[in-house]
PDB file of C-alpha atoms in Angstrom:
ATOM      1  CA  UNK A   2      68.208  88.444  79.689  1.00 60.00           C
ATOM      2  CA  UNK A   3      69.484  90.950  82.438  1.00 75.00           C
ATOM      3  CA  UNK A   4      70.906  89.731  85.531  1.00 89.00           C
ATOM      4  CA  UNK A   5      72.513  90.707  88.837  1.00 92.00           C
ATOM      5  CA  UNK A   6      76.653  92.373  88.200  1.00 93.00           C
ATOM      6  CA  UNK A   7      78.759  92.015  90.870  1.00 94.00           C
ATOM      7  CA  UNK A   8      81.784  94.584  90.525  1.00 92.00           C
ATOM      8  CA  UNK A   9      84.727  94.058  92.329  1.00 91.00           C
ATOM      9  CA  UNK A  10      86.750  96.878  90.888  1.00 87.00           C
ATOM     10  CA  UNK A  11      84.939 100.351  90.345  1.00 84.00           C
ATOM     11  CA  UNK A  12      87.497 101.149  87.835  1.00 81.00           C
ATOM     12  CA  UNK A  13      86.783  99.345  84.598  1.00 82.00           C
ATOM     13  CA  UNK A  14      88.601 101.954  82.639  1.00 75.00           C
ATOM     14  CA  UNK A  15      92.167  99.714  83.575  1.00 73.00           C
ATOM     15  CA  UNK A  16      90.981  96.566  82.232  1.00 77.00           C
ATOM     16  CA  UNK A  17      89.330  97.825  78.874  1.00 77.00           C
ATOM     17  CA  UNK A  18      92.182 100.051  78.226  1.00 72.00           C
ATOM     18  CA  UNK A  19      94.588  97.429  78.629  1.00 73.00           C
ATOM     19  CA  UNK A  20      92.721  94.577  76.758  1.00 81.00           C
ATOM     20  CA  UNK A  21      91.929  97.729  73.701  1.00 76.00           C
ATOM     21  CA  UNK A  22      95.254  99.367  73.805  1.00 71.00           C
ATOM     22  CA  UNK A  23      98.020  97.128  74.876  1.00 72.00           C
ATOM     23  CA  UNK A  24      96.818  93.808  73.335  1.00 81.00           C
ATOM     24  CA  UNK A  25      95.037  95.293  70.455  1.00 84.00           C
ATOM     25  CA  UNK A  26      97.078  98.626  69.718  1.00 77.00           C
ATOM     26  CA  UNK A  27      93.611 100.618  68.468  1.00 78.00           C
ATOM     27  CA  UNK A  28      93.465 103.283  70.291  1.00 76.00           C
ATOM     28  CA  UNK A  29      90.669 104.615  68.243  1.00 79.00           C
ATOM     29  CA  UNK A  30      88.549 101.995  69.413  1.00 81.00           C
ATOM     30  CA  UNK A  31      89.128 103.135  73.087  1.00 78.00           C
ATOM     31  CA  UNK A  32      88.650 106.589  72.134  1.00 77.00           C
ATOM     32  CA  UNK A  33      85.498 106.412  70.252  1.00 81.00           C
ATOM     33  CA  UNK A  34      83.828 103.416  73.208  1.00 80.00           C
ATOM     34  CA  UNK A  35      85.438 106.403  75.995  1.00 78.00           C
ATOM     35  CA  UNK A  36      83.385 109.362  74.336  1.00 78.00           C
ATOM     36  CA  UNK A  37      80.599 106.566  73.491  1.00 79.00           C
ATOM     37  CA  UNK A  38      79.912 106.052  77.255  1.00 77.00           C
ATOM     38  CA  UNK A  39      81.170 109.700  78.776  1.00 74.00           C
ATOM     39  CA  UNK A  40      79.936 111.615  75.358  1.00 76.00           C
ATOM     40  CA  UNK A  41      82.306 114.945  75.728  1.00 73.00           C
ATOM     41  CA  UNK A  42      84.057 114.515  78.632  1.00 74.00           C
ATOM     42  CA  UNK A  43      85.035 111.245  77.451  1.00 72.00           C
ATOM     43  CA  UNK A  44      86.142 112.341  73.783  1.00 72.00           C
ATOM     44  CA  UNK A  45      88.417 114.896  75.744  1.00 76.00           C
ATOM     45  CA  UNK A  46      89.491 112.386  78.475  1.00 74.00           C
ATOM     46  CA  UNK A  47      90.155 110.630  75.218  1.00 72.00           C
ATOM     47  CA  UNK A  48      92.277 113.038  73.547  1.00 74.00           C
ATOM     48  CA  UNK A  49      94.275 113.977  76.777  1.00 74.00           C
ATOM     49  CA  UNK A  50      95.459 110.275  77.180  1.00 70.00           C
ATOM     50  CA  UNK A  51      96.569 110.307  73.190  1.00 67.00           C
ATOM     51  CA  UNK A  52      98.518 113.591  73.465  1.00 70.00           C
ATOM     52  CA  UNK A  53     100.072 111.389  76.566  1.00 68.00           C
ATOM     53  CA  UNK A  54      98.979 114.622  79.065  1.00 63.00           C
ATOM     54  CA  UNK A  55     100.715 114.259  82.821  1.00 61.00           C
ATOM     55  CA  UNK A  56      98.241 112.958  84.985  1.00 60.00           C
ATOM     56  CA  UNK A  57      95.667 112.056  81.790  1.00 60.00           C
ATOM     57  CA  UNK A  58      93.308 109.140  82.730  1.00 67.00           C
ATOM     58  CA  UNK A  59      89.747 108.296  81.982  1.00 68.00           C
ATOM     59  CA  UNK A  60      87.575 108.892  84.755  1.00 68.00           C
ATOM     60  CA  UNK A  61      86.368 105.832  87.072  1.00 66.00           C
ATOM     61  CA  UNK A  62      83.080 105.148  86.124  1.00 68.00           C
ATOM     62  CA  UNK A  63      84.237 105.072  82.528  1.00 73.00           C
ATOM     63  CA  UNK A  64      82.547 102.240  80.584  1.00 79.00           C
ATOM     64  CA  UNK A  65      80.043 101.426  83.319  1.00 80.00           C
ATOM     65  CA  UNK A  66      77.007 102.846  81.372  1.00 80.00           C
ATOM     66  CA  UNK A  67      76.163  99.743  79.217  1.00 79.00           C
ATOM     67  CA  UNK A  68      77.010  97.673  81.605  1.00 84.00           C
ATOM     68  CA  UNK A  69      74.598  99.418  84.306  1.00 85.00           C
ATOM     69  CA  UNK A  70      72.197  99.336  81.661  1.00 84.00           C
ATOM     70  CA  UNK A  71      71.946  96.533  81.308  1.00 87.00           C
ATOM     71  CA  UNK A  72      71.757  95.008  84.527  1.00 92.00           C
ATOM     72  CA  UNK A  73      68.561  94.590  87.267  1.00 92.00           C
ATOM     73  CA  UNK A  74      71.256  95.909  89.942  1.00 94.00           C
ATOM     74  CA  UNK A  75      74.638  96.319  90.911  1.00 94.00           C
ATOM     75  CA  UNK A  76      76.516  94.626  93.888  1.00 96.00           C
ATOM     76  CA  UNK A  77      79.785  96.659  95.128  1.00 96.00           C
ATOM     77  CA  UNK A  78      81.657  95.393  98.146  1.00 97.00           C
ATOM     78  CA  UNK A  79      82.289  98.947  99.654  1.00 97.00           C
ATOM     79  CA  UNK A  80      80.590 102.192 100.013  1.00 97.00           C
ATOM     80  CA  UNK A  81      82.481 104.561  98.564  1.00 95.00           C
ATOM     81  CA  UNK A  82      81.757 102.491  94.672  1.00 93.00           C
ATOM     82  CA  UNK A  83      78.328 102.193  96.464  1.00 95.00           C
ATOM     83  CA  UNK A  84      78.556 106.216  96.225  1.00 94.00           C
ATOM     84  CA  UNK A  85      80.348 106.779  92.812  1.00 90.00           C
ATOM     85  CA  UNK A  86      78.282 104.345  90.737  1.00 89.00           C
ATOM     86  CA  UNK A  87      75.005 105.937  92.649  1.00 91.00           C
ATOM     87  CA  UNK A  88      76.163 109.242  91.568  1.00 89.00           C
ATOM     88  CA  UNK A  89      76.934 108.497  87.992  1.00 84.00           C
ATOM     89  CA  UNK A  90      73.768 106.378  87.639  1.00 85.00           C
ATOM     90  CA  UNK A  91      71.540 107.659  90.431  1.00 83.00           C
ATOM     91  CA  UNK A  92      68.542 105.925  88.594  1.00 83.00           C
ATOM     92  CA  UNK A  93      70.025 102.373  88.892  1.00 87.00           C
ATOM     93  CA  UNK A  94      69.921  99.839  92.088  1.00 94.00           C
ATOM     94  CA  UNK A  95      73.285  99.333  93.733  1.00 95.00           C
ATOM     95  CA  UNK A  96      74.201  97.284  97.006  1.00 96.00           C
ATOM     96  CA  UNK A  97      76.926  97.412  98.916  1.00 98.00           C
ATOM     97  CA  UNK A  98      77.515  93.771 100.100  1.00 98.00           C
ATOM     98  CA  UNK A  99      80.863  93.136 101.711  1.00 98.00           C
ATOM     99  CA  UNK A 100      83.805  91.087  99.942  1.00 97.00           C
ATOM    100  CA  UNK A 101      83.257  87.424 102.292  1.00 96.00           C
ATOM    101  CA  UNK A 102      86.162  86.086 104.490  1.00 98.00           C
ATOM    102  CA  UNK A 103      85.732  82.378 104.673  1.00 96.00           C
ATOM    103  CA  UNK A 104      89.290  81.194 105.020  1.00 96.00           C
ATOM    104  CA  UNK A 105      91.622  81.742 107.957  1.00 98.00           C
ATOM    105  CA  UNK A 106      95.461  80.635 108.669  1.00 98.00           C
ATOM    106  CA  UNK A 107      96.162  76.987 109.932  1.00 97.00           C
ATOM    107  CA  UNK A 108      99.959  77.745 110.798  1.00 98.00           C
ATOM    108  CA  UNK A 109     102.333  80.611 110.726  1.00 98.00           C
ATOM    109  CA  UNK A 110     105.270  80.726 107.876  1.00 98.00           C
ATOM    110  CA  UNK A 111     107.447  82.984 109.653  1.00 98.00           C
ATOM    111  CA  UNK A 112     109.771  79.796 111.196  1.00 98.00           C
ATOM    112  CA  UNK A 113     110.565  78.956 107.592  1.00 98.00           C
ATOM    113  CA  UNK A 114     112.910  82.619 107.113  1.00 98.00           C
ATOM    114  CA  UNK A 115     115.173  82.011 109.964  1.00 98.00           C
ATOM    115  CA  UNK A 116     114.631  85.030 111.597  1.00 98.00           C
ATOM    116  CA  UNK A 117     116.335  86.311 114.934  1.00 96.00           C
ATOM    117  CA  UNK A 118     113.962  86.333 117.721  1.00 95.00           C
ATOM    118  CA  UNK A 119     113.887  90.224 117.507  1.00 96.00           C
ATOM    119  CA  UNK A 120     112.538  90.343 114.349  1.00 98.00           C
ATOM    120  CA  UNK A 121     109.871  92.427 112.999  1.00 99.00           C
ATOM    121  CA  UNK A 122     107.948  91.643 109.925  1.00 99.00           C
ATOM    122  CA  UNK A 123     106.537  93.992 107.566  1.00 99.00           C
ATOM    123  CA  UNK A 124     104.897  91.950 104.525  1.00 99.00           C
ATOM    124  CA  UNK A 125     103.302  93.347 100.869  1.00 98.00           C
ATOM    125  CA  UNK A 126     101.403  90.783  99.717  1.00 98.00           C
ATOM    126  CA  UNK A 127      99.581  89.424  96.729  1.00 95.00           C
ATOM    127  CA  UNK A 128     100.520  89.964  92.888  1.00 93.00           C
ATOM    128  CA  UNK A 129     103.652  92.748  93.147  1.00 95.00           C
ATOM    129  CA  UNK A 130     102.466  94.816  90.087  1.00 90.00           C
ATOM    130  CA  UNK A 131     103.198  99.081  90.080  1.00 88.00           C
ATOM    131  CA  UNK A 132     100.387  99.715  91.718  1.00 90.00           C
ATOM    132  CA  UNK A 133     100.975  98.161  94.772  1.00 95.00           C
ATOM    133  CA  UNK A 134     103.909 100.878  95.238  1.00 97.00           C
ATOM    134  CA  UNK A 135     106.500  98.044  96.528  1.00 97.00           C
ATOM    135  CA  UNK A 136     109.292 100.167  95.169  1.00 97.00           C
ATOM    136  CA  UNK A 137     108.614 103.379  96.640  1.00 98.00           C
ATOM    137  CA  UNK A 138     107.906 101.024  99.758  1.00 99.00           C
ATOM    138  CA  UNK A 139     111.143  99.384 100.152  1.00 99.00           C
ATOM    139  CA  UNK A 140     112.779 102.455  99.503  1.00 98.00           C
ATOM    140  CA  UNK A 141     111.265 104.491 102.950  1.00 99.00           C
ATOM    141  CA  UNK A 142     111.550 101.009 104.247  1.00 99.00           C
ATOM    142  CA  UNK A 143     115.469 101.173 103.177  1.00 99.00           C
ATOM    143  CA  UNK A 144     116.031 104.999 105.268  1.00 98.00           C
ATOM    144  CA  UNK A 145     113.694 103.467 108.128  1.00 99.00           C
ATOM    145  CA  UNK A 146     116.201 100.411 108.453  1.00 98.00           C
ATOM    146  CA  UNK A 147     119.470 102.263 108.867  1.00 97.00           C
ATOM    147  CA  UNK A 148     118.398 102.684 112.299  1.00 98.00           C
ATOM    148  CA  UNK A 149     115.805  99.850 113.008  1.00 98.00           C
ATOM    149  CA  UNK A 150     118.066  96.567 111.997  1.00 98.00           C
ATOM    150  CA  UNK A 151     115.269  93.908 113.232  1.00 98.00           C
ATOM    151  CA  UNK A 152     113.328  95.498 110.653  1.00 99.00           C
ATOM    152  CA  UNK A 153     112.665  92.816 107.784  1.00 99.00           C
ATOM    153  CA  UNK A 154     110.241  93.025 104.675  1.00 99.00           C
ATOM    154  CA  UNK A 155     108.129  90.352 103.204  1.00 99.00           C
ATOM    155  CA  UNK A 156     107.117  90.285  99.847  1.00 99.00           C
ATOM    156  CA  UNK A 157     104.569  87.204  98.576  1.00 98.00           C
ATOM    157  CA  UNK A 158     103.255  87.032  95.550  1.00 97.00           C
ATOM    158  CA  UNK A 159     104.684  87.183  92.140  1.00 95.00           C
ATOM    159  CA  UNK A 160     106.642  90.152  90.594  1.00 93.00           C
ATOM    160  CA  UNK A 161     104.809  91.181  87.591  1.00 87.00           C
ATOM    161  CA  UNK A 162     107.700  90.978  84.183  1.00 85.00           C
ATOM    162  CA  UNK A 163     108.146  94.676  83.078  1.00 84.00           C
ATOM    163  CA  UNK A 164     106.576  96.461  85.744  1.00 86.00           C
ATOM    164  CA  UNK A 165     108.922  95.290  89.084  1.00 91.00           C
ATOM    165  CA  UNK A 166     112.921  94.301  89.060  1.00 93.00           C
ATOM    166  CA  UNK A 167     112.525  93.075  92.242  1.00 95.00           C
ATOM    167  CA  UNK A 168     116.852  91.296  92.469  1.00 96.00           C
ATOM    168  CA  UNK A 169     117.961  94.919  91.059  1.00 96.00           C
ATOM    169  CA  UNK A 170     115.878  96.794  93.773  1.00 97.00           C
ATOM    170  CA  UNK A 171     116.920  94.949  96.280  1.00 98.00           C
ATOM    171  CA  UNK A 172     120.508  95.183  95.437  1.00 98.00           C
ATOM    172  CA  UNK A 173     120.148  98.900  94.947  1.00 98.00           C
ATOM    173  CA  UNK A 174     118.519 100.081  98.000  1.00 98.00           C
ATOM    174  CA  UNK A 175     121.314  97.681  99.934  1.00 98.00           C
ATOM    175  CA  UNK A 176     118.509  95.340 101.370  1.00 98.00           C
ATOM    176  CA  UNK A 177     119.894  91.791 100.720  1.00 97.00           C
ATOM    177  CA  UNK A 178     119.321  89.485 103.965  1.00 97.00           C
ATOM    178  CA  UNK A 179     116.314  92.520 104.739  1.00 99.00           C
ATOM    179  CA  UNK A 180     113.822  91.573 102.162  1.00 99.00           C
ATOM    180  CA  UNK A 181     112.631  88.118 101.627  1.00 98.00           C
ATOM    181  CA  UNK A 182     110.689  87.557  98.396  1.00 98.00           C
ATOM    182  CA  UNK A 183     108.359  84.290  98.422  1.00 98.00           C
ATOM    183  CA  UNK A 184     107.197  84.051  95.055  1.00 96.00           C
ATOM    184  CA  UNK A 185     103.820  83.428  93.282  1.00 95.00           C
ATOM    185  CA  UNK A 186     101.699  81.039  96.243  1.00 96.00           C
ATOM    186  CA  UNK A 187      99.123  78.542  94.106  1.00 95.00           C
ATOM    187  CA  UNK A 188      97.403  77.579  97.687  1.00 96.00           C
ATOM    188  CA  UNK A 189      95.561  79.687  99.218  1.00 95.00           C
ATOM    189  CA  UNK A 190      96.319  77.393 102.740  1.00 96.00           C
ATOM    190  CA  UNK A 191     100.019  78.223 101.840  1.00 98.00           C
ATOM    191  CA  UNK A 192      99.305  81.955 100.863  1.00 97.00           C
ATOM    192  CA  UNK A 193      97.493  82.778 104.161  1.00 98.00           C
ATOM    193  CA  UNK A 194     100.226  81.372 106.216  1.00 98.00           C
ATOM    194  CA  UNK A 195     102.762  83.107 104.562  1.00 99.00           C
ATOM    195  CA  UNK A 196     101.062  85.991 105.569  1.00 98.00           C
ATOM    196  CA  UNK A 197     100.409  85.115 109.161  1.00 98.00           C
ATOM    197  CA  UNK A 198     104.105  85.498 109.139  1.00 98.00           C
ATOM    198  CA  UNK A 199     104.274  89.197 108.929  1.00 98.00           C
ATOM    199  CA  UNK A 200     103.391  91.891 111.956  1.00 99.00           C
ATOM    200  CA  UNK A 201     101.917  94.456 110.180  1.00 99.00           C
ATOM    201  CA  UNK A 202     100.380  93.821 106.972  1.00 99.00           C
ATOM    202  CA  UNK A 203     101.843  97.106 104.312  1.00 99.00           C
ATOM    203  CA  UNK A 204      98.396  97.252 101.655  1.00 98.00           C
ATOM    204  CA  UNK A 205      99.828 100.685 100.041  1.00 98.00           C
ATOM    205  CA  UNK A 206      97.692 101.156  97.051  1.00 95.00           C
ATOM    206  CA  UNK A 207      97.722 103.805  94.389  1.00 93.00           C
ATOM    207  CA  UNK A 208      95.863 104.506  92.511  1.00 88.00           C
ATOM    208  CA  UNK A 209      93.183 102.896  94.106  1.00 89.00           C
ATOM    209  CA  UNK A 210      90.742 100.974  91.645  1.00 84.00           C
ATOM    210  CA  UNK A 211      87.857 101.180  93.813  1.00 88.00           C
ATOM    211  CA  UNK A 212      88.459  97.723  94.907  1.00 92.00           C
ATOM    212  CA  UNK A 213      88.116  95.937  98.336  1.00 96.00           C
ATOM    213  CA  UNK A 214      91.534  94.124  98.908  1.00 97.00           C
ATOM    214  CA  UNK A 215      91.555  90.676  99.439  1.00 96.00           C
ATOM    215  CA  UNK A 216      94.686  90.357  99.497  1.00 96.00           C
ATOM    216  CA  UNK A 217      94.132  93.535 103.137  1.00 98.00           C
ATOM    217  CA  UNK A 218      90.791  91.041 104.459  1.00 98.00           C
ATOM    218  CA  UNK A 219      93.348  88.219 104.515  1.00 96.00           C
ATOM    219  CA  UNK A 220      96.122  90.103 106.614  1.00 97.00           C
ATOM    220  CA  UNK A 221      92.729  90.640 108.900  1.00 98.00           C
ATOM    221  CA  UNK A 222      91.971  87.537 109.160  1.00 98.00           C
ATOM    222  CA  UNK A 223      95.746  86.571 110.017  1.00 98.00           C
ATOM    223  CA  UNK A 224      94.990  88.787 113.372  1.00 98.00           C
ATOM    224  CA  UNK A 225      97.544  91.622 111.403  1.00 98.00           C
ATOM    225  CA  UNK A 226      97.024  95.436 111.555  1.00 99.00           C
ATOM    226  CA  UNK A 227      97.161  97.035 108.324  1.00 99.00           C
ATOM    227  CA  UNK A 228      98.990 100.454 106.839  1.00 99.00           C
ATOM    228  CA  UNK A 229      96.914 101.934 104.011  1.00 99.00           C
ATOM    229  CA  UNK A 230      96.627 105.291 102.510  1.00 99.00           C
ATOM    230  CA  UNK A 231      93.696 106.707 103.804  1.00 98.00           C
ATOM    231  CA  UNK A 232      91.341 106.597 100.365  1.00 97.00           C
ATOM    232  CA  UNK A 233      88.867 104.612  99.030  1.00 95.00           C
ATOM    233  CA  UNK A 234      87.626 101.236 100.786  1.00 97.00           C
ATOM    234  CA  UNK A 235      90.504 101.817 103.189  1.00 98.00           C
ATOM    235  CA  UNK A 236      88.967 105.192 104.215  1.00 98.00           C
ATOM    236  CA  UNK A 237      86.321 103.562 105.527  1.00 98.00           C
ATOM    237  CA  UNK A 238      88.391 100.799 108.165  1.00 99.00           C
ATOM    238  CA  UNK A 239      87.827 101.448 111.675  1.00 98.00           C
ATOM    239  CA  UNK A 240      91.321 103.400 113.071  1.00 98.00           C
ATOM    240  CA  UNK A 241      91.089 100.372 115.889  1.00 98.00           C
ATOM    241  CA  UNK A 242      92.283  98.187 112.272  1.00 99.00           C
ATOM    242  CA  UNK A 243      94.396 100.166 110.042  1.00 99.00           C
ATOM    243  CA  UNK A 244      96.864 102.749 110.443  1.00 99.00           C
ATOM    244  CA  UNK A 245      96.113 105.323 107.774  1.00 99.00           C
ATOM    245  CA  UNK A 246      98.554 107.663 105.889  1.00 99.00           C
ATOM    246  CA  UNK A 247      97.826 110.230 103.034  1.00 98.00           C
ATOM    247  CA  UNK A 248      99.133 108.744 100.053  1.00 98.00           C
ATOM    248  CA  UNK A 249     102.410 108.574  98.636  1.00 98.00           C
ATOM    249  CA  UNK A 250     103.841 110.751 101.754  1.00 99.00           C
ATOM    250  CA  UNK A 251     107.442 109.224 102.506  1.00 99.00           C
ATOM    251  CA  UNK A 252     107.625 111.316 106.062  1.00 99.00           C
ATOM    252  CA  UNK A 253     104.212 109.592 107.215  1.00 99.00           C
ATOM    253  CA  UNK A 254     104.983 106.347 105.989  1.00 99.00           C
ATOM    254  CA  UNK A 255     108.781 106.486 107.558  1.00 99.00           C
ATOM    255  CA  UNK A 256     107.169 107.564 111.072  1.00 99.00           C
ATOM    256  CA  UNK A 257     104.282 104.857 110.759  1.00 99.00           C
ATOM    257  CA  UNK A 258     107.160 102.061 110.038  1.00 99.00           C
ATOM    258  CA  UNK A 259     109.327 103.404 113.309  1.00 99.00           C
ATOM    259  CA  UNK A 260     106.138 103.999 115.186  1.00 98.00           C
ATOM    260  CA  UNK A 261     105.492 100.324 114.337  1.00 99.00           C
ATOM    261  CA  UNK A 262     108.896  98.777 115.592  1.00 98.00           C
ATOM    262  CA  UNK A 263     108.593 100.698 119.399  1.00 97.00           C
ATOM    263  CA  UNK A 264     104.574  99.647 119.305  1.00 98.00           C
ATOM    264  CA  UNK A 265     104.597  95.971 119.546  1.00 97.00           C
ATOM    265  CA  UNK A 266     101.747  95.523 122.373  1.00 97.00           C
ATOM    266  CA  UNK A 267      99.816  98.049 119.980  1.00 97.00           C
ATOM    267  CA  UNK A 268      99.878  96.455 117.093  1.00 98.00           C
ATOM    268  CA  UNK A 269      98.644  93.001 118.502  1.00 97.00           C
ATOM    269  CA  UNK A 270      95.999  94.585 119.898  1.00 98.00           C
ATOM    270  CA  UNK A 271      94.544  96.178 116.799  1.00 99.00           C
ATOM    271  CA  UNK A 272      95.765  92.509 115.179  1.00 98.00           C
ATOM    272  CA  UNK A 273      92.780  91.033 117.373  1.00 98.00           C
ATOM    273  CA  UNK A 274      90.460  93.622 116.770  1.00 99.00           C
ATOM    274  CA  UNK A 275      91.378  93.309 112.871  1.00 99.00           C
ATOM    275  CA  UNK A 276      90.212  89.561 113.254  1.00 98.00           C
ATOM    276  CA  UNK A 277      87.224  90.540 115.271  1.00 98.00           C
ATOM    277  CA  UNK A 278      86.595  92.820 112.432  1.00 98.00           C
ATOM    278  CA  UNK A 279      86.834  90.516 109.720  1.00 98.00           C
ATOM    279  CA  UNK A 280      84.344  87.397 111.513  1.00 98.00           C
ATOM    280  CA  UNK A 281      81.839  90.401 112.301  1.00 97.00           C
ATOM    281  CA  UNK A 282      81.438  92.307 109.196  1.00 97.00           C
ATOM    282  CA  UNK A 283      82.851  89.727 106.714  1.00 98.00           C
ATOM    283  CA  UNK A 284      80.975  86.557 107.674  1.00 97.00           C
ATOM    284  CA  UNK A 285      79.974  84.527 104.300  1.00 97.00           C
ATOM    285  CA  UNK A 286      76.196  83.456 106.130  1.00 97.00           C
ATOM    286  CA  UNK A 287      75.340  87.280 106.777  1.00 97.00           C
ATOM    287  CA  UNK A 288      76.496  87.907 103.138  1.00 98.00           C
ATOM    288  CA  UNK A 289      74.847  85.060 101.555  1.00 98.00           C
ATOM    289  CA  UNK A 290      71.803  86.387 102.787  1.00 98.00           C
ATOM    290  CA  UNK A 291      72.287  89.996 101.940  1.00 98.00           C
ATOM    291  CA  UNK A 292      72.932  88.313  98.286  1.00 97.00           C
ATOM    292  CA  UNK A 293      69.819  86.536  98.534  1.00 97.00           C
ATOM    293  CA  UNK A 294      67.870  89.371  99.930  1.00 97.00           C
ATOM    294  CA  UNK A 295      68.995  92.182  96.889  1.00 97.00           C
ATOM    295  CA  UNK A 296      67.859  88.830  94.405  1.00 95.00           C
ATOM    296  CA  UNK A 297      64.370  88.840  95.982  1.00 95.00           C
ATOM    297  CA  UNK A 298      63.867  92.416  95.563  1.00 94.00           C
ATOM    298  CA  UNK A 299      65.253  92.987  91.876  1.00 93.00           C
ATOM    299  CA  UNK A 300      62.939  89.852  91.337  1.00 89.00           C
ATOM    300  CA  UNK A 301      59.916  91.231  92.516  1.00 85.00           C
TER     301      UNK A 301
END
């Protein structure tokens, strides 16, 4: 029987080609469910990613079709997969219901690194996997801190095996005693304290998978600002929020960090209206009912 799909990441394309061709090795399998749900575009999206093309990926909204299909209605938790899936399947019912924010700090971490008074907290945080761009962070971070030595970095989360060396990066970007690296948090009491610990909240993305961050919400929540590349979900943050850069641009990001460590009164002010943000727009009654609301029609 169809039901309701909630999708949390627009980009499906990451999971099925991992579970197809990393666990399983069959690539034809991927190519021929690709063309299956794209038709042509997908048999040549297909073939690009076997001849291992620069820049070759299956599109987004890759292997959505069945799933549309075969659902009453879609809930997405931001408008720009709102947009995408409505484009691709302009004939199908989609929501955009926002992520809920239900949990909020009970203490602040930051005691627990035995930092100087002066210090200033940048924090990644959340599973550190390739995406998440905490190499290429730490690096700009690294130029940034030659001139800025108050400047710390804190990672939480777990380093994902074969896609981070987090000991080697730090030793090679000369960061030791900079970066502090708590490791995978099971509480999520523990995990939002950690990050209450940071001053600006680094939620550098790319690519984006379409997703609303939790991992962002909860630096909100925290009363942090944010830094974001200015795409996706994180397009659509208020400027009063977020500090947005266009991605993967070392100058912008290496002025945003500096403009952050001569900004303190700034940055607690968006901190507040990040946490105003979050109990407005993020409030689990108001979503409940929009859940319940989106049932009753599909049901009617």
């Amino acid at each position: 029987y169809p039901g309701l799909t909630v999708l949390h990441d627009l980009d499906l394309s990451q999971f099925r080609g991992h579970e197809l061709l990393v666990e399983q090795g069959d690539f034809a399998a991927y190519g021929r469910e690709l063309a299956r749900e794209l038709r042509l575009p997908g048999y040549a999206a297909a073939r690009r990613l076997w001849q291992n093309e620069a820049g070759a990926s299956a599109p987004q909204t890759a292997f959505h079709t069945r799933l549309v299909r075969r659902s009453l209605g879609m809930i997405v938790h931001n408008e720009t997969a709102r947009r995408q899936l409505h484009e691709a399947h302009g004939d199908r019912p989609v929501r955009h219901i926002p992520l809920l924010v239900d949990q909020f700090p009970t203490d602040n971490y930051r005691a627990r690194l035995n930092l100087p008074a002066d210090a200033f907290v940048f924090a990644a945080v959340g599973q550190l996997n390739r995406h998440k761009q905490i190499a290429w962070s730490l690096t700009q971070f690294a130029a940034v801190r030659q001139d800025h030595p108050e400047a710390h970095f804190l990672l939480v989360g777990e380093a994902l095996p074969g896609e981070i060396d987090l000991p080697g990066l730090i030793r090679q970007l000369g960061l030791d005693g900079a970066v502090h690296h708590i490791d995978y948090v099971p509480a999520a009491t523990d995990f939002l304290n950690w990050t209450a610990a940071a001053d600006v909240l680094v939620a550098l993305r790319q690519p984006t998978l379409g997703e609303t961050s939790a991992a962002a919400l909860n630096g909100m929540a925290a009363a942090r600002p944010l830094i974001v590349f200015d795409q996706g979900w994180y397009s659509e943050l208020p400027a009063t929020v977020a500090l947005k850069l266009p991605p993967m641009d070392e100058v912008a990001f290496q002025d945003c960090l500096r403009h952050c460590l001569t900004h303190r009164p700034q940055l607690a002010a968006m901190g507040e209206a990040a946490l105003a943000y979050v109990r407005r727009e993020h409030r689990p009654e108001t979503i409940a009912r929009q859940y319940l609301d989106f049932c009753a029609r599909m049901l009617a």
